[in-house]
Short mmCIF file of the C-alpha atoms (twelve columns), coordinates in Angstrom:
data_MODEL
# 
_entry.id   MODEL 
# 
loop_
_atom_site.group_PDB 
_atom_site.id 
_atom_site.type_symbol 
_atom_site.label_atom_id 
_atom_site.label_alt_id 
_atom_site.label_comp_id 
_atom_site.label_asym_id 
_atom_site.label_seq_id 
_atom_site.Cartn_x 
_atom_site.Cartn_y 
_atom_site.Cartn_z 
_atom_site.pdbx_PDB_model_num 
ATOM 1   C CA . MET A 1   0.000   0.000   0.000   1 
ATOM 2   C CA . LEU A 2   1.291   3.493   -0.891  1 
ATOM 3   C CA . TYR A 3   0.928   6.562   1.325   1 
ATOM 4   C CA . ASN A 4   1.342   10.209  0.358   1 
ATOM 5   C CA . ALA A 5   3.427   11.396  3.256   1 
ATOM 6   C CA . LEU A 6   3.904   15.087  4.120   1 
ATOM 7   C CA . SER A 7   6.405   16.122  6.745   1 
ATOM 8   C CA . THR A 8   5.384   18.355  9.649   1 
ATOM 9   C CA . LEU A 9   7.899   20.934  8.371   1 
ATOM 10  C CA . GLY A 10  6.186   21.025  4.986   1 
ATOM 11  C CA . MET A 11  2.768   21.312  6.585   1 
ATOM 12  C CA . SER A 12  3.982   24.116  8.851   1 
ATOM 13  C CA . ARG A 13  5.449   26.089  5.966   1 
ATOM 14  C CA . LYS A 14  2.281   25.690  3.908   1 
ATOM 15  C CA . LEU A 15  0.139   26.917  6.800   1 
ATOM 16  C CA . GLN A 16  2.461   29.888  7.395   1 
ATOM 17  C CA . SER A 17  2.202   30.815  3.710   1 
ATOM 18  C CA . THR A 18  -1.583  30.550  3.907   1 
ATOM 19  C CA . MET A 19  -1.713  32.697  7.041   1 
ATOM 20  C CA . THR A 20  0.566   35.353  5.480   1 
ATOM 21  C CA . ARG A 21  -1.761  35.574  2.488   1 
ATOM 22  C CA . GLN A 22  -4.800  35.786  4.758   1 
ATOM 23  C CA . GLN A 23  -3.199  38.529  6.839   1 
ATOM 24  C CA . MET A 24  -2.424  40.549  3.697   1 
ATOM 25  C CA . GLU A 25  -6.029  40.153  2.581   1 
ATOM 26  C CA . LEU A 26  -7.186  41.250  6.050   1 
ATOM 27  C CA . VAL A 27  -5.005  44.364  5.913   1 
ATOM 28  C CA . ARG A 28  -6.415  45.194  2.496   1 
ATOM 29  C CA . ALA A 29  -9.986  44.591  3.671   1 
ATOM 30  C CA . ASN A 30  -9.477  46.842  6.703   1 
ATOM 31  C CA . GLU A 31  -8.014  49.520  4.429   1 
ATOM 32  C CA . GLU A 32  -11.056 49.283  2.160   1 
ATOM 33  C CA . VAL A 33  -13.409 49.665  5.139   1 
ATOM 34  C CA . ALA A 34  -11.435 52.703  6.324   1 
ATOM 35  C CA . THR A 35  -11.248 54.429  2.916   1 
ATOM 36  C CA . GLY A 36  -14.445 53.122  1.356   1 
ATOM 37  C CA . ILE A 37  -12.496 52.440  -1.868  1 
ATOM 38  C CA . HIS A 38  -11.183 49.230  -3.393  1 
ATOM 39  C CA . ALA A 39  -7.507  48.712  -2.566  1 
ATOM 40  C CA . ASP A 40  -6.740  47.982  -6.231  1 
ATOM 41  C CA . VAL A 41  -9.370  49.885  -8.193  1 
ATOM 42  C CA . ALA A 42  -8.087  49.004  -11.666 1 
ATOM 43  C CA . ALA A 43  -7.952  45.275  -10.893 1 
ATOM 44  C CA . THR A 44  -11.438 45.358  -9.393  1 
ATOM 45  C CA . ILE A 45  -13.366 47.360  -12.014 1 
ATOM 46  C CA . GLY A 46  -11.425 46.065  -15.032 1 
ATOM 47  C CA . ALA A 47  -12.840 47.435  -18.302 1 
ATOM 48  C CA . SER A 48  -14.510 50.347  -16.483 1 
ATOM 49  C CA . THR A 49  -11.118 51.827  -15.581 1 
ATOM 50  C CA . GLY A 50  -11.142 54.188  -18.586 1 
ATOM 51  C CA . ARG A 51  -14.531 55.595  -17.602 1 
ATOM 52  C CA . ASP A 52  -13.352 55.967  -14.016 1 
ATOM 53  C CA . ILE A 53  -10.301 57.979  -15.138 1 
ATOM 54  C CA . ALA A 54  -12.494 60.242  -17.296 1 
ATOM 55  C CA . LEU A 55  -14.851 60.842  -14.366 1 
ATOM 56  C CA . ARG A 56  -11.896 61.603  -12.095 1 
ATOM 57  C CA . ASN A 57  -10.514 64.171  -14.554 1 
ATOM 58  C CA . LEU A 58  -13.917 65.847  -14.877 1 
ATOM 59  C CA . PHE A 59  -14.294 65.822  -11.084 1 
ATOM 60  C CA . ASP A 60  -10.899 67.503  -10.621 1 
ATOM 61  C CA . ARG A 61  -11.714 70.177  -13.203 1 
ATOM 62  C CA . THR A 62  -15.108 70.814  -11.600 1 
ATOM 63  C CA . ASP A 63  -13.469 71.042  -8.184  1 
ATOM 64  C CA . GLU A 64  -11.087 73.699  -9.528  1 
ATOM 65  C CA . TYR A 65  -14.060 75.695  -10.796 1 
ATOM 66  C CA . VAL A 66  -15.704 75.416  -7.377  1 
ATOM 67  C CA . LYS A 67  -12.559 76.910  -5.840  1 
ATOM 68  C CA . THR A 68  -12.426 79.584  -8.564  1 
ATOM 69  C CA . THR A 69  -16.024 80.651  -7.994  1 
ATOM 70  C CA . ASP A 70  -15.469 80.769  -4.236  1 
ATOM 71  C CA . LEU A 71  -12.403 82.974  -4.771  1 
ATOM 72  C CA . LEU A 72  -14.254 85.220  -7.225  1 
ATOM 73  C CA . ASP A 73  -17.211 85.601  -4.898  1 
ATOM 74  C CA . GLY A 74  -14.894 86.478  -2.008  1 
ATOM 75  C CA . ARG A 75  -13.143 89.186  -4.022  1 
ATOM 76  C CA . MET A 76  -16.396 90.548  -5.408  1 
ATOM 77  C CA . LYS A 77  -17.893 90.640  -1.926  1 
ATOM 78  C CA . MET A 78  -14.967 92.686  -0.619  1 
ATOM 79  C CA . MET A 79  -15.131 95.000  -3.643  1 
ATOM 80  C CA . ASP A 80  -18.858 95.469  -3.122  1 
ATOM 81  C CA . SER A 81  -18.318 96.272  0.554   1 
ATOM 82  C CA . ALA A 82  -15.585 98.815  -0.230  1 
ATOM 83  C CA . MET A 83  -17.609 100.466 -3.001  1 
ATOM 84  C CA . THR A 84  -20.684 100.649 -0.768  1 
ATOM 85  C CA . SER A 85  -18.623 102.320 1.966   1 
ATOM 86  C CA . ILE A 86  -17.210 104.816 -0.563  1 
ATOM 87  C CA . ILE A 87  -20.745 105.644 -1.708  1 
ATOM 88  C CA . ALA A 88  -21.890 106.161 1.886   1 
ATOM 89  C CA . SER A 89  -18.979 108.474 2.754   1 
ATOM 90  C CA . GLY A 90  -19.236 110.344 -0.540  1 
ATOM 91  C CA . THR A 91  -22.982 110.824 -0.118  1 
ATOM 92  C CA . ASP A 92  -22.495 112.354 3.337   1 
ATOM 93  C CA . LEU A 93  -19.888 114.750 1.949   1 
ATOM 94  C CA . LEU A 94  -22.142 115.595 -1.004  1 
ATOM 95  C CA . ALA A 95  -24.971 116.490 1.361   1 
ATOM 96  C CA . ALA A 96  -22.668 118.735 3.396   1 
ATOM 97  C CA . ALA A 97  -21.237 120.430 0.296   1 
ATOM 98  C CA . SER A 98  -24.665 120.922 -1.282  1 
ATOM 99  C CA . THR A 99  -25.746 123.184 1.589   1 
ATOM 100 C CA . GLY A 100 -23.263 125.746 0.283   1 
ATOM 101 C CA . LEU A 101 -24.681 125.906 -3.240  1 
ATOM 102 C CA . GLY A 102 -27.113 128.718 -2.462  1 
ATOM 103 C CA . GLN A 103 -24.664 130.953 -0.686  1 
ATOM 104 C CA . GLN A 104 -21.167 130.767 0.718   1 
ATOM 105 C CA . SER A 105 -21.110 128.987 4.053   1 
ATOM 106 C CA . PRO A 106 -19.066 130.400 6.939   1 
ATOM 107 C CA . THR A 107 -18.375 126.790 7.946   1 
ATOM 108 C CA . GLY A 108 -16.406 126.045 4.808   1 
ATOM 109 C CA . SER A 109 -13.326 125.244 6.870   1 
ATOM 110 C CA . SER A 110 -15.218 122.424 8.571   1 
ATOM 111 C CA . LEU A 111 -16.241 121.228 5.096   1 
ATOM 112 C CA . GLN A 112 -12.564 121.139 4.147   1 
ATOM 113 C CA . VAL A 113 -11.760 119.069 7.238   1 
ATOM 114 C CA . ARG A 114 -14.659 116.759 6.486   1 
ATOM 115 C CA . ALA A 115 -13.581 116.371 2.870   1 
ATOM 116 C CA . ARG A 116 -10.050 115.517 3.963   1 
ATOM 117 C CA . GLY A 117 -11.392 112.790 6.249   1 
ATOM 118 C CA . VAL A 118 -13.490 111.341 3.434   1 
ATOM 119 C CA . LEU A 119 -10.510 111.540 1.067   1 
ATOM 120 C CA . ASP A 120 -8.315  109.532 3.429   1 
ATOM 121 C CA . GLN A 121 -11.108 107.003 3.874   1 
ATOM 122 C CA . VAL A 122 -11.739 106.604 0.140   1 
ATOM 123 C CA . VAL A 123 -8.018  106.195 -0.604  1 
ATOM 124 C CA . GLY A 124 -7.813  103.548 2.117   1 
ATOM 125 C CA . LEU A 125 -10.818 101.672 0.712   1 
ATOM 126 C CA . LEU A 126 -9.384  101.778 -2.809  1 
ATOM 127 C CA . ASN A 127 -6.233  100.158 -1.395  1 
ATOM 128 C CA . ALA A 128 -8.242  97.209  -0.045  1 
ATOM 129 C CA . SER A 129 -6.790  93.766  -0.689  1 
ATOM 130 C CA . ALA A 130 -7.920  90.149  -0.629  1 
ATOM 131 C CA . GLY A 131 -5.019  87.927  0.326   1 
ATOM 132 C CA . ASN A 132 -2.026  89.258  -1.590  1 
ATOM 133 C CA . ALA A 133 -4.099  90.873  -4.357  1 
ATOM 134 C CA . TYR A 134 -5.150  94.528  -4.319  1 
ATOM 135 C CA . LEU A 135 -8.737  94.747  -5.504  1 
ATOM 136 C CA . PHE A 136 -8.759  98.090  -7.330  1 
ATOM 137 C CA . ALA A 137 -5.257  98.033  -8.862  1 
ATOM 138 C CA . GLY A 138 -6.236  96.348  -12.129 1 
ATOM 139 C CA . THR A 139 -3.840  93.629  -13.244 1 
ATOM 140 C CA . ALA A 140 -1.047  95.103  -11.067 1 
ATOM 141 C CA . LEU A 141 -2.286  93.052  -8.138  1 
ATOM 142 C CA . ASP A 142 0.885   93.183  -6.061  1 
ATOM 143 C CA . GLN A 143 0.879   96.864  -5.055  1 
ATOM 144 C CA . PRO A 144 -1.650  99.335  -3.629  1 
ATOM 145 C CA . PRO A 145 -3.098  101.478 -6.425  1 
ATOM 146 C CA . MET A 146 -3.516  104.768 -4.547  1 
ATOM 147 C CA . ARG A 147 -0.699  106.837 -3.064  1 
ATOM 148 C CA . ASN A 148 -1.247  108.252 0.410   1 
ATOM 149 C CA . VAL A 149 -2.698  111.755 0.298   1 
ATOM 150 C CA . ASP A 150 0.301   113.196 2.149   1 
ATOM 151 C CA . GLY A 151 2.841   111.227 0.140   1 
ATOM 152 C CA . ASP A 152 5.126   108.266 0.689   1 
ATOM 153 C CA . LYS A 153 8.793   107.290 0.568   1 
ATOM 154 C CA . SER A 154 8.942   107.319 -3.238  1 
ATOM 155 C CA . GLY A 155 10.419  110.822 -3.336  1 
ATOM 156 C CA . LEU A 156 7.544   112.033 -5.522  1 
ATOM 157 C CA . ARG A 157 5.392   114.984 -4.606  1 
ATOM 158 C CA . ALA A 158 2.453   114.132 -2.377  1 
ATOM 159 C CA . PRO A 159 -0.915  113.816 -4.173  1 
ATOM 160 C CA . MET A 160 -2.360  116.716 -2.173  1 
ATOM 161 C CA . GLN A 161 0.621   118.860 -3.148  1 
ATOM 162 C CA . ILE A 162 0.160   117.894 -6.800  1 
ATOM 163 C CA . VAL A 163 -3.464  119.078 -6.669  1 
ATOM 164 C CA . ARG A 164 -2.593  122.313 -4.866  1 
ATOM 165 C CA . ASP A 165 0.236   123.026 -7.304  1 
ATOM 166 C CA . ALA A 166 -2.204  122.518 -10.184 1 
ATOM 167 C CA . ILE A 167 -4.591  125.022 -8.597  1 
ATOM 168 C CA . GLN A 168 -1.814  127.565 -8.066  1 
ATOM 169 C CA . SER A 169 -0.563  127.143 -11.635 1 
ATOM 170 C CA . ALA A 170 -4.004  128.296 -12.793 1 
ATOM 171 C CA . THR A 171 -4.361  131.176 -10.316 1 
ATOM 172 C CA . GLY A 172 -0.926  132.659 -10.796 1 
ATOM 173 C CA . GLY A 173 0.380   131.402 -7.464  1 
ATOM 174 C CA . THR A 174 -2.461  131.990 -4.997  1 
ATOM 175 C CA . GLU A 175 -3.876  129.097 -2.959  1 
ATOM 176 C CA . MET A 176 -7.370  129.492 -4.415  1 
ATOM 177 C CA . PRO A 177 -9.097  131.355 -7.252  1 
ATOM 178 C CA . LYS A 178 -10.194 134.951 -6.675  1 
ATOM 179 C CA . THR A 179 -12.349 135.485 -9.760  1 
ATOM 180 C CA . ALA A 180 -14.775 133.509 -11.886 1 
ATOM 181 C CA . ALA A 181 -12.172 133.423 -14.658 1 
ATOM 182 C CA . GLU A 182 -9.576  131.946 -12.317 1 
ATOM 183 C CA . THR A 183 -12.123 129.387 -11.130 1 
ATOM 184 C CA . ALA A 184 -12.692 128.341 -14.741 1 
ATOM 185 C CA . ALA A 185 -8.924  128.048 -15.227 1 
ATOM 186 C CA . VAL A 186 -8.574  125.972 -12.044 1 
ATOM 187 C CA . ILE A 187 -11.358 123.616 -13.122 1 
ATOM 188 C CA . ALA A 188 -9.781  123.176 -16.563 1 
ATOM 189 C CA . GLN A 189 -6.412  122.483 -14.969 1 
ATOM 190 C CA . LEU A 190 -7.836  119.899 -12.569 1 
ATOM 191 C CA . ASP A 191 -9.773  118.274 -15.409 1 
ATOM 192 C CA . ASP A 192 -6.460  117.884 -17.244 1 
ATOM 193 C CA . LEU A 193 -4.832  116.444 -14.125 1 
ATOM 194 C CA . PHE A 194 -7.552  113.807 -13.611 1 
ATOM 195 C CA . ALA A 195 -8.122  113.050 -17.321 1 
ATOM 196 C CA . VAL A 196 -7.554  109.648 -18.962 1 
ATOM 197 C CA . ARG A 197 -4.555  109.915 -21.284 1 
ATOM 198 C CA . ASP A 198 -1.955  107.882 -23.126 1 
ATOM 199 C CA . PRO A 199 0.793   107.134 -20.558 1 
ATOM 200 C CA . ALA A 200 3.403   107.648 -23.289 1 
ATOM 201 C CA . THR A 201 2.491   111.322 -23.647 1 
ATOM 202 C CA . PRO A 202 3.779   113.919 -21.160 1 
ATOM 203 C CA . ALA A 203 1.501   115.880 -18.869 1 
ATOM 204 C CA . PRO A 204 0.066   119.004 -20.546 1 
ATOM 205 C CA . ALA A 205 1.909   122.158 -19.489 1 
ATOM 206 C CA . PRO A 206 2.089   123.601 -16.941 1 
ATOM 207 C CA . LEU A 207 1.345   120.269 -15.228 1 
ATOM 208 C CA . THR A 208 4.315   118.026 -14.522 1 
ATOM 209 C CA . ASP A 209 2.285   115.127 -13.087 1 
ATOM 210 C CA . THR A 210 -0.849  113.275 -14.106 1 
ATOM 211 C CA . PHE A 211 -3.389  111.250 -12.138 1 
ATOM 212 C CA . GLU A 212 -1.646  108.037 -13.169 1 
ATOM 213 C CA . GLY A 213 1.765   108.057 -11.574 1 
ATOM 214 C CA . GLY A 214 1.091   111.054 -9.368  1 
ATOM 215 C CA . LEU A 215 -1.990  109.900 -7.469  1 
ATOM 216 C CA . TYR A 216 -2.509  106.370 -8.793  1 
ATOM 217 C CA . THR A 217 0.118   103.670 -9.421  1 
ATOM 218 C CA . GLY A 218 -1.906  100.647 -10.585 1 
ATOM 219 C CA . THR A 219 -2.590  99.443  -14.124 1 
ATOM 220 C CA . THR A 220 -3.024  102.402 -16.462 1 
ATOM 221 C CA . SER A 221 -6.328  102.862 -18.304 1 
ATOM 222 C CA . LEU A 222 -4.494  102.942 -21.631 1 
ATOM 223 C CA . GLN A 223 -1.358  101.224 -22.849 1 
ATOM 224 C CA . PRO A 224 1.395   103.284 -24.486 1 
ATOM 225 C CA . GLY A 225 -0.023  104.087 -27.894 1 
ATOM 226 C CA . GLY A 226 -3.614  104.495 -26.719 1 
ATOM 227 C CA . ALA A 227 -5.015  100.949 -26.694 1 
ATOM 228 C CA . ALA A 228 -7.098  99.980  -23.668 1 
ATOM 229 C CA . SER A 229 -5.230  98.045  -20.985 1 
ATOM 230 C CA . PRO A 230 -6.414  94.496  -20.167 1 
ATOM 231 C CA . ARG A 231 -8.945  94.273  -17.348 1 
ATOM 232 C CA . VAL A 232 -9.069  91.820  -14.472 1 
ATOM 233 C CA . ALA A 233 -11.363 88.930  -15.376 1 
ATOM 234 C CA . GLY A 234 -12.407 85.628  -13.863 1 
ATOM 235 C CA . ARG A 235 -13.279 82.363  -15.615 1 
ATOM 236 C CA . PRO A 236 -15.842 80.579  -13.447 1 
ATOM 237 C CA . ALA A 237 -16.747 78.049  -16.181 1 
ATOM 238 C CA . ASP A 238 -15.416 76.649  -19.464 1 
ATOM 239 C CA . SER A 239 -17.574 78.953  -21.572 1 
ATOM 240 C CA . SER A 240 -17.865 81.922  -19.214 1 
ATOM 241 C CA . THR A 241 -15.480 84.824  -18.600 1 
ATOM 242 C CA . ILE A 242 -16.474 87.730  -16.340 1 
ATOM 243 C CA . ALA A 243 -14.554 91.023  -16.509 1 
ATOM 244 C CA . TYR A 244 -15.471 92.106  -13.004 1 
ATOM 245 C CA . GLY A 245 -12.549 94.365  -12.137 1 
ATOM 246 C CA . VAL A 246 -13.324 97.916  -11.037 1 
ATOM 247 C CA . GLN A 247 -10.152 100.029 -10.995 1 
ATOM 248 C CA . ALA A 248 -9.304  103.068 -8.910  1 
ATOM 249 C CA . ASN A 249 -8.491  104.949 -12.127 1 
ATOM 250 C CA . ASP A 250 -11.837 104.320 -13.806 1 
ATOM 251 C CA . PRO A 251 -13.514 107.560 -14.985 1 
ATOM 252 C CA . MET A 252 -16.120 107.433 -12.205 1 
ATOM 253 C CA . MET A 253 -13.378 107.175 -9.567  1 
ATOM 254 C CA . ARG A 254 -11.409 110.028 -11.135 1 
ATOM 255 C CA . GLU A 255 -14.519 112.216 -11.177 1 
ATOM 256 C CA . LEU A 256 -15.360 111.382 -7.572  1 
ATOM 257 C CA . LEU A 257 -11.792 111.952 -6.380  1 
ATOM 258 C CA . GLU A 258 -11.524 115.238 -8.265  1 
ATOM 259 C CA . GLY A 259 -14.600 116.529 -6.454  1 
ATOM 260 C CA . ILE A 260 -13.282 115.421 -3.066  1 
ATOM 261 C CA . TYR A 261 -9.826  116.900 -3.704  1 
ATOM 262 C CA . MET A 262 -11.413 120.222 -4.735  1 
ATOM 263 C CA . LEU A 263 -13.110 120.441 -1.335  1 
ATOM 264 C CA . ALA A 264 -10.137 119.109 0.651   1 
ATOM 265 C CA . ALA A 265 -7.474  121.289 -1.021  1 
ATOM 266 C CA . VAL A 266 -8.954  124.716 -0.200  1 
ATOM 267 C CA . ASP A 267 -10.989 126.436 2.498   1 
ATOM 268 C CA . THR A 268 -14.074 127.465 0.533   1 
ATOM 269 C CA . SER A 269 -15.266 129.727 3.366   1 
ATOM 270 C CA . ALA A 270 -12.294 132.017 2.645   1 
ATOM 271 C CA . MET A 271 -12.812 132.050 -1.129  1 
ATOM 272 C CA . ASP A 272 -13.642 135.270 -2.971  1 
ATOM 273 C CA . VAL A 273 -17.364 135.659 -3.552  1 
ATOM 274 C CA . ASP A 274 -16.872 135.877 -7.333  1 
ATOM 275 C CA . ALA A 275 -14.848 132.678 -7.483  1 
ATOM 276 C CA . TYR A 276 -16.924 130.632 -5.047  1 
ATOM 277 C CA . PRO A 277 -20.194 129.724 -6.887  1 
ATOM 278 C CA . ASP A 278 -18.667 127.981 -9.905  1 
ATOM 279 C CA . TYR A 279 -16.044 126.277 -7.737  1 
ATOM 280 C CA . ILE A 280 -18.469 124.756 -5.222  1 
ATOM 281 C CA . ARG A 281 -20.991 123.861 -7.942  1 
ATOM 282 C CA . THR A 282 -18.330 122.056 -9.960  1 
ATOM 283 C CA . ALA A 283 -17.092 120.169 -6.884  1 
ATOM 284 C CA . VAL A 284 -20.658 119.104 -6.079  1 
ATOM 285 C CA . ASP A 285 -21.284 118.077 -9.700  1 
ATOM 286 C CA . LYS A 286 -18.089 115.992 -9.721  1 
ATOM 287 C CA . LEU A 287 -19.110 114.303 -6.477  1 
ATOM 288 C CA . SER A 288 -22.648 113.670 -7.665  1 
ATOM 289 C CA . GLY A 289 -21.595 112.394 -11.088 1 
ATOM 290 C CA . GLY A 290 -18.929 110.076 -9.697  1 
ATOM 291 C CA . LEU A 291 -21.270 108.678 -7.041  1 
ATOM 292 C CA . GLY A 292 -24.023 108.054 -9.588  1 
ATOM 293 C CA . LYS A 293 -21.709 106.085 -11.853 1 
ATOM 294 C CA . LEU A 294 -20.255 104.244 -8.874  1 
ATOM 295 C CA . ARG A 295 -23.760 103.147 -7.865  1 
ATOM 296 C CA . GLU A 296 -24.276 101.784 -11.372 1 
ATOM 297 C CA . ALA A 297 -20.957 99.921  -11.171 1 
ATOM 298 C CA . THR A 298 -21.936 98.491  -7.784  1 
ATOM 299 C CA . ALA A 299 -25.249 97.283  -9.211  1 
ATOM 300 C CA . GLN A 300 -23.409 95.684  -12.137 1 
ATOM 301 C CA . LEU A 301 -21.050 93.986  -9.711  1 
ATOM 302 C CA . GLY A 302 -24.096 92.603  -7.892  1 
ATOM 303 C CA . VAL A 303 -25.387 91.125  -11.153 1 
ATOM 304 C CA . GLN A 304 -21.989 89.537  -11.787 1 
ATOM 305 C CA . ARG A 305 -21.913 88.112  -8.252  1 
ATOM 306 C CA . ALA A 306 -25.308 86.524  -8.906  1 
ATOM 307 C CA . GLN A 307 -23.940 84.968  -12.115 1 
ATOM 308 C CA . VAL A 308 -20.961 83.569  -10.221 1 
ATOM 309 C CA . ALA A 309 -23.242 82.231  -7.473  1 
ATOM 310 C CA . THR A 310 -25.403 80.446  -10.063 1 
ATOM 311 C CA . LEU A 311 -22.344 78.881  -11.691 1 
ATOM 312 C CA . ALA A 312 -20.985 77.896  -8.277  1 
ATOM 313 C CA . GLU A 313 -24.196 76.011  -7.472  1 
ATOM 314 C CA . GLN A 314 -24.058 74.277  -10.848 1 
ATOM 315 C CA . HIS A 315 -20.457 73.217  -10.233 1 
ATOM 316 C CA . LYS A 316 -21.270 71.931  -6.743  1 
ATOM 317 C CA . THR A 317 -24.236 69.952  -8.073  1 
ATOM 318 C CA . GLN A 318 -22.117 68.476  -10.863 1 
ATOM 319 C CA . LYS A 319 -19.383 67.650  -8.361  1 
ATOM 320 C CA . SER A 320 -21.874 65.755  -6.182  1 
ATOM 321 C CA . ILE A 321 -23.169 63.773  -9.173  1 
ATOM 322 C CA . LEU A 322 -19.635 62.923  -10.298 1 
ATOM 323 C CA . SER A 323 -18.724 61.887  -6.766  1 
ATOM 324 C CA . LEU A 324 -21.633 59.426  -6.707  1 
ATOM 325 C CA . GLN A 325 -20.669 58.002  -10.109 1 
ATOM 326 C CA . ILE A 326 -17.049 57.570  -9.028  1 
ATOM 327 C CA . ASP A 327 -18.143 55.986  -5.753  1 
ATOM 328 C CA . ASN A 328 -20.307 53.497  -7.644  1 
ATOM 329 C CA . LEU A 329 -17.195 52.374  -9.531  1 
ATOM 330 C CA . GLU A 330 -14.524 52.616  -6.846  1 
ATOM 331 C CA . GLY A 331 -16.559 52.264  -3.690  1 
ATOM 332 C CA . VAL A 332 -16.645 49.214  -1.425  1 
ATOM 333 C CA . ASP A 333 -19.854 47.833  0.078   1 
ATOM 334 C CA . PRO A 334 -19.136 48.307  3.814   1 
ATOM 335 C CA . TYR A 335 -21.347 45.331  4.799   1 
ATOM 336 C CA . GLU A 336 -19.618 43.047  2.317   1 
ATOM 337 C CA . ALA A 337 -16.180 44.265  3.434   1 
ATOM 338 C CA . SER A 338 -17.034 43.754  7.125   1 
ATOM 339 C CA . THR A 339 -18.277 40.235  6.389   1 
ATOM 340 C CA . ARG A 340 -15.049 39.469  4.527   1 
ATOM 341 C CA . ILE A 341 -13.019 40.760  7.488   1 
ATOM 342 C CA . SER A 342 -14.908 38.458  9.870   1 
ATOM 343 C CA . GLN A 343 -14.324 35.489  7.563   1 
ATOM 344 C CA . LEU A 344 -10.619 36.262  7.226   1 
ATOM 345 C CA . GLU A 345 -10.210 36.657  10.979  1 
ATOM 346 C CA . ALA A 346 -11.874 33.259  11.504  1 
ATOM 347 C CA . GLN A 347 -9.636  31.677  8.843   1 
ATOM 348 C CA . ILE A 348 -6.519  33.209  10.396  1 
ATOM 349 C CA . ASP A 349 -7.534  31.901  13.840  1 
ATOM 350 C CA . ALA A 350 -8.071  28.416  12.413  1 
ATOM 351 C CA . THR A 351 -4.757  28.496  10.562  1 
ATOM 352 C CA . SER A 352 -2.982  29.680  13.708  1 
ATOM 353 C CA . ASP A 353 -4.500  26.827  15.735  1 
ATOM 354 C CA . ALA A 354 -3.480  24.267  13.108  1 
ATOM 355 C CA . THR A 355 0.047   25.685  12.976  1 
ATOM 356 C CA . ALA A 356 0.303   25.516  16.767  1 
ATOM 357 C CA . ARG A 357 -0.842  21.879  16.867  1 
ATOM 358 C CA . ILE A 358 1.656   20.871  14.188  1 
ATOM 359 C CA . ALA A 359 4.435   22.651  16.074  1 
ATOM 360 C CA . LYS A 360 3.711   20.424  19.101  1 
ATOM 361 C CA . LEU A 361 3.991   17.153  17.175  1 
ATOM 362 C CA . ARG A 362 6.986   15.019  18.227  1 
ATOM 363 C CA . LEU A 363 8.073   11.532  17.140  1 
ATOM 364 C CA . THR A 364 8.045   10.523  20.788  1 
ATOM 365 C CA . ASN A 365 4.292   11.081  20.831  1 
ATOM 366 C CA . TYR A 366 3.946   7.892   18.740  1 
ATOM 367 C CA . LEU A 367 6.670   5.669   20.242  1 
# 
């Protein structure tokens, strides 16, 4: 009679190999329970791997758009808040200045102080930033667009001094106009100072500075040669680009700032009676015109924020759908995985017991 004999050493090694394999399967099963994903997705889903990769790529792109829309909404929200604050401060100053339209107010000096406070506030708001990006600087995101009213360390004349020098160049050297003709000359000079112009052309004499460079240091309205400079834009979707950037050198901002500077640069209560009416009326008109256009820009920004919010919801919905589709391919049934873990643990226990019994076998047990 023939017997197939297997040594205890051979049996022990076979059981150890079996237990090692079972332990590896247990580790993988525990990992799948923890992550909810197959340990080897490609091996598990086979021919569906290509579809899974395509879904993953679309998910990643959609996730980037979700982040983009969140970033855009955050910037737009801060811009809206700053513009709303500028409108509120400018409206208060407009109301105070309008009381002097009928006749010259003896409290013009307090109006000058008030205008200076509003000017500092508006300049500060136009230098608002989100993260490392200045909101109203155009594409020059890395530097504040507005110079401090009293100047900085650049060595250039202070913006307030530039405005006062422009006034004096039109009056023949006096701090404020004394006649209606001088007022007209001052207004023309300030209009030249705050005008949009080709940065390649010099300031019109007798001015030596312009708004851009003297008061504002962000992206210029025009490129050298006269073409419009690129605007800040966001791309919240494949087929959607939103040019949402409001710049501190936009015409409405120039008009508003010109009106504020006119009130902050001189004490209108000390102005000659012939020069006063046209001066105060022009300052009020500049304020009113700039504020009106700024309100329109704020409303437009609100419309753009609504567009971004709609796209953001679409992206989030698409992301959720893609996540479910990916989970259907890559996901592990937690009940099935838990059952497999229990089975593997039982198998490992049985293998361990068998290995222990074999280890105790001795020839003397049978002699």
